[in-house]
Amino acid sequence: MNAPPLDARALGKRFRREWALRDCTLTIPKGAIVGLAGPNSAGKSTLLALAAGLLAPSEGSVAVLGRDPLREPSVLAEVGYVAQGAPLYRGFSVGETIELGRRTNSRWDDELVAHACSGASLATKVGALSAGERALLALALALGKRPRILLLDEPFAGLDPLAGREFLKLLMDGVAETSATVVIASHVIADIERVCDHIVLLAGGAVRLTGNVEELLESHRILMGPRRPLGPIRGVSEIVRERYSGRQATLLVKSDDVIRDPSWTVEHVALEELLLAYMAPERLPTPRPAERAALRWHG
Amino acid sequence: MAWVTWRQHRSQVIAMGALVATLAAAIVGTDLPIRAAYHRDTLSECLPPTSRAGCDIIVRHFLGQFDGWVTALRGLAVLPALVGIFIGAPLLARELEHGTHRFAWTQGVTRRRWLLSKTTLLAIATVATSALASALVMWWRSPFDTLDGRISPSGFDIEGVVVPAYALFALAVGVLAGLLFRRTVPAMTATLIVFVSTRLVVLAFLRPHFLAPLHRTAVASDTGRQAGDWILSDTLVDAAGRPITAGREDLAVLHAQQAGIDPHSYLVSVGWKRAISYQPAGRFWEFQLIEAGLFTALAVAIVLLAIWLIRRTPS
């Protein structure tokens, strides 16, 4: 049972001629709360649907808790998945929806669900719930499975700040209770920043950045100084982004040592800025587009 | 899964039951005058195999009297299609259309088991209600079956064990159509088209040959006719048994007229007769079992295909 909660190897998914996800290799450590970040249509939902066994990979493989979710769908009993928009049966009442979860899951935990749904009336129809209440119900059902991994696809979309906070509270309580690994896909970095200790950044169907949030923030710096031809800077292993305004240069760099050059003002970087820098297509650490075109024949 | 299936499909199952209840009311209501006429002495003395002089008029009168109702009852042949359209087609199409399959298929029940349980339970409900409907129809039609037989399509298609088999087939087609079209209305339309065309193909091309048809010849009135044979073809042949074309028939009539003979007695005098091929009334249950087996086998094959396909269905 030491298999990583989620392990993708060269995973790719193509819809007709478009690759939604390509050459995605990543391992999510046990117990992590992972923010799956990236712009719209970056492949976040595709990755989660592949992990939930809803899609079949076009290439590569994905293992959830060490098992292939398509070939061994029994693993889904231990996976909590909330799809985008928290789809539930609108004609069911809250109580009936919970009953459905109880009847279709062997690992069901009534107490967790009761705790999560304490505020709601069981007789209310799901169709009459607000988006926030529905998201809470969907999360409660996912937690009721006592999942070992919880996959949430854009859970905060359409929630007002108050509902978002309630959702987070329920999520954190549930995670404390079940010690599940969590993957939250969101295009809003602020949402991710609030809870996640790991980041996987997807853009254009490829993994751009992955790692522990603290380590990432610690290993990146912003350098500001007069504009000049750039040579190697001591303590900088890679320049992620360069920006110039007038005679001022602002660099976002990956550093492996203390930057001592006094002509640079060194500052810490915020998560949002770091992710945006890695997302920005104009200045990528690796020349991906050329490689993708060449690989297309193998599809 | 039983609870889930019942909760999700109870309105459809209740509607199916209500439909059969309505049918039962209509059947019982219209049956009273039929039974009254049927049990009148004049007719009961004429029931096959007895055949007395003057019976023909009584039997013809009885059949003619209720002909409109018998014709109307043939409309029940569409009922099995409704099962496919309103229960089978939405089963998967609605889930896929509303995205709720992302919820349903990520629970602890694998989607293959999910589909198998749902289809099996709904199939049981379908068989139960359609068998009941079929029994009601058989009871209502029993006077007509006795007098006029039931192997010809007007009776065959709405009686016996084929009715549940048709309903099962429609259900299976609906389920597969829902999986392939992923949208409810196209799936319903496809179900109707496939159901009707399969039924017609079997009726027109397969059923007449389930067993080798029998043949007989007749001159004027078909004296060999047993009540309730299913006449497949009735051809005019010459004395040597060769079929007569329309051109040859016209020519013969012309000859007779030129010779000043009555054309009809002329045709009989040269030995022309009717060659009739038919399926005898006594083969009703054999044919029922063959046809029901065929449609049930198709239904099972289609459901298995859907269960096989659903694992690879992109969602």
PDB file of N, CA, C and O in Angstrom, chain B residues 87-110:
ATOM      1  N   ILE B  87     -37.833   4.321 -21.604  1.00  0.00           N
ATOM      2  CA  ILE B  87     -37.040   3.772 -20.508  1.00  0.00           C
ATOM      3  C   ILE B  87     -35.625   3.459 -20.975  1.00  0.00           C
ATOM      4  O   ILE B  87     -34.649   3.832 -20.341  1.00  0.00           O
ATOM      5  N   GLY B  88     -35.517   2.795 -22.129  1.00  0.00           N
ATOM      6  CA  GLY B  88     -34.188   2.388 -22.606  1.00  0.00           C
ATOM      7  C   GLY B  88     -33.326   3.572 -23.021  1.00  0.00           C
ATOM      8  O   GLY B  88     -32.210   3.746 -22.521  1.00  0.00           O
ATOM      9  N   ALA B  89     -33.850   4.397 -23.911  1.00  0.00           N
ATOM     10  CA  ALA B  89     -33.029   5.469 -24.480  1.00  0.00           C
ATOM     11  C   ALA B  89     -32.530   6.464 -23.427  1.00  0.00           C
ATOM     12  O   ALA B  89     -31.355   6.843 -23.445  1.00  0.00           O
ATOM     13  N   PRO B  90     -33.385   6.906 -22.485  1.00  0.00           N
ATOM     14  CA  PRO B  90     -32.869   7.894 -21.520  1.00  0.00           C
ATOM     15  C   PRO B  90     -31.918   7.298 -20.482  1.00  0.00           C
ATOM     16  O   PRO B  90     -31.222   8.048 -19.816  1.00  0.00           O
ATOM     17  N   LEU B  91     -31.900   5.977 -20.357  1.00  0.00           N
ATOM     18  CA  LEU B  91     -31.127   5.345 -19.272  1.00  0.00           C
ATOM     19  C   LEU B  91     -29.682   5.859 -19.245  1.00  0.00           C
ATOM     20  O   LEU B  91     -29.185   6.273 -18.200  1.00  0.00           O
ATOM     21  N   LEU B  92     -29.023   5.842 -20.394  1.00  0.00           N
ATOM     22  CA  LEU B  92     -27.652   6.356 -20.444  1.00  0.00           C
ATOM     23  C   LEU B  92     -27.605   7.765 -21.001  1.00  0.00           C
ATOM     24  O   LEU B  92     -26.796   8.584 -20.570  1.00  0.00           O
ATOM     25  N   ALA B  93     -28.492   8.058 -21.980  1.00  0.00           N
ATOM     26  CA  ALA B  93     -28.420   9.362 -22.643  1.00  0.00           C
ATOM     27  C   ALA B  93     -28.617  10.504 -21.649  1.00  0.00           C
ATOM     28  O   ALA B  93     -27.921  11.518 -21.705  1.00  0.00           O
ATOM     29  N   ARG B  94     -29.557  10.335 -20.723  1.00  0.00           N
ATOM     30  CA  ARG B  94     -29.800  11.415 -19.758  1.00  0.00           C
ATOM     31  C   ARG B  94     -28.594  11.646 -18.864  1.00  0.00           C
ATOM     32  O   ARG B  94     -28.229  12.781 -18.571  1.00  0.00           O
ATOM     33  N   GLU B  95     -27.977  10.555 -18.433  1.00  0.00           N
ATOM     34  CA  GLU B  95     -26.798  10.685 -17.579  1.00  0.00           C
ATOM     35  C   GLU B  95     -25.691  11.422 -18.344  1.00  0.00           C
ATOM     36  O   GLU B  95     -25.069  12.343 -17.810  1.00  0.00           O
ATOM     37  N   LEU B  96     -25.469  10.991 -19.580  1.00  0.00           N
ATOM     38  CA  LEU B  96     -24.384  11.579 -20.363  1.00  0.00           C
ATOM     39  C   LEU B  96     -24.697  13.027 -20.726  1.00  0.00           C
ATOM     40  O   LEU B  96     -23.810  13.877 -20.776  1.00  0.00           O
ATOM     41  N   GLU B  97     -25.974  13.306 -20.957  1.00  0.00           N
ATOM     42  CA  GLU B  97     -26.386  14.656 -21.341  1.00  0.00           C
ATOM     43  C   GLU B  97     -26.229  15.635 -20.176  1.00  0.00           C
ATOM     44  O   GLU B  97     -25.798  16.760 -20.353  1.00  0.00           O
ATOM     45  N   HIS B  98     -26.579  15.171 -18.973  1.00  0.00           N
ATOM     46  CA  HIS B  98     -26.527  16.059 -17.809  1.00  0.00           C
ATOM     47  C   HIS B  98     -25.205  15.993 -17.066  1.00  0.00           C
ATOM     48  O   HIS B  98     -25.006  16.701 -16.085  1.00  0.00           O
ATOM     49  N   GLY B  99     -24.316  15.092 -17.491  1.00  0.00           N
ATOM     50  CA  GLY B  99     -23.022  14.976 -16.818  1.00  0.00           C
ATOM     51  C   GLY B  99     -23.090  14.215 -15.507  1.00  0.00           C
ATOM     52  O   GLY B  99     -22.091  14.122 -14.797  1.00  0.00           O
ATOM     53  N   THR B 100     -24.273  13.670 -15.178  1.00  0.00           N
ATOM     54  CA  THR B 100     -24.393  12.979 -13.887  1.00  0.00           C
ATOM     55  C   THR B 100     -23.678  11.633 -13.888  1.00  0.00           C
ATOM     56  O   THR B 100     -23.469  11.060 -12.830  1.00  0.00           O
ATOM     57  N   HIS B 101     -23.303  11.141 -15.090  1.00  0.00           N
ATOM     58  CA  HIS B 101     -22.533   9.888 -15.107  1.00  0.00           C
ATOM     59  C   HIS B 101     -21.190  10.095 -14.400  1.00  0.00           C
ATOM     60  O   HIS B 101     -20.635   9.164 -13.864  1.00  0.00           O
ATOM     61  N   ARG B 102     -20.690  11.343 -14.383  1.00  0.00           N
ATOM     62  CA  ARG B 102     -19.421  11.607 -13.693  1.00  0.00           C
ATOM     63  C   ARG B 102     -19.567  11.388 -12.196  1.00  0.00           C
ATOM     64  O   ARG B 102     -18.610  11.079 -11.510  1.00  0.00           O
ATOM     65  N   PHE B 103     -20.793  11.555 -11.729  1.00  0.00           N
ATOM     66  CA  PHE B 103     -21.086  11.251 -10.329  1.00  0.00           C
ATOM     67  C   PHE B 103     -21.360   9.754 -10.171  1.00  0.00           C
ATOM     68  O   PHE B 103     -20.744   9.083  -9.346  1.00  0.00           O
ATOM     69  N   ALA B 104     -22.258   9.248 -11.031  1.00  0.00           N
ATOM     70  CA  ALA B 104     -22.713   7.857 -10.866  1.00  0.00           C
ATOM     71  C   ALA B 104     -21.575   6.857 -11.068  1.00  0.00           C
ATOM     72  O   ALA B 104     -21.503   5.857 -10.371  1.00  0.00           O
ATOM     73  N   TRP B 105     -20.703   7.113 -12.018  1.00  0.00           N
ATOM     74  CA  TRP B 105     -19.686   6.130 -12.386  1.00  0.00           C
ATOM     75  C   TRP B 105     -18.409   6.251 -11.574  1.00  0.00           C
ATOM     76  O   TRP B 105     -17.451   5.520 -11.819  1.00  0.00           O
ATOM     77  N   THR B 106     -18.373   7.200 -10.642  1.00  0.00           N
ATOM     78  CA  THR B 106     -17.182   7.302  -9.808  1.00  0.00           C
ATOM     79  C   THR B 106     -17.482   6.893  -8.377  1.00  0.00           C
ATOM     80  O   THR B 106     -16.733   7.183  -7.469  1.00  0.00           O
ATOM     81  N   GLN B 107     -18.607   6.220  -8.188  1.00  0.00           N
ATOM     82  CA  GLN B 107     -18.894   5.657  -6.874  1.00  0.00           C
ATOM     83  C   GLN B 107     -18.263   4.268  -6.784  1.00  0.00           C
ATOM     84  O   GLN B 107     -17.551   3.842  -7.686  1.00  0.00           O
ATOM     85  N   GLY B 108     -18.583   3.567  -5.701  1.00  0.00           N
ATOM     86  CA  GLY B 108     -17.953   2.267  -5.473  1.00  0.00           C
ATOM     87  C   GLY B 108     -18.443   1.153  -6.381  1.00  0.00           C
ATOM     88  O   GLY B 108     -17.889   0.067  -6.384  1.00  0.00           O
ATOM     89  N   VAL B 109     -19.501   1.418  -7.170  1.00  0.00           N
ATOM     90  CA  VAL B 109     -20.017   0.411  -8.099  1.00  0.00           C
ATOM     91  C   VAL B 109     -19.413   0.707  -9.472  1.00  0.00           C
ATOM     92  O   VAL B 109     -19.545   1.813  -9.969  1.00  0.00           O
ATOM     93  N   THR B 110     -18.755  -0.291 -10.064  1.00  0.00           N
ATOM     94  CA  THR B 110     -18.145  -0.039 -11.373  1.00  0.00           C
ATOM     95  C   THR B 110     -19.251   0.194 -12.392  1.00  0.00           C
ATOM     96  O   THR B 110     -20.373  -0.278 -12.231  1.00  0.00           O
TER      97      THR B 110
END
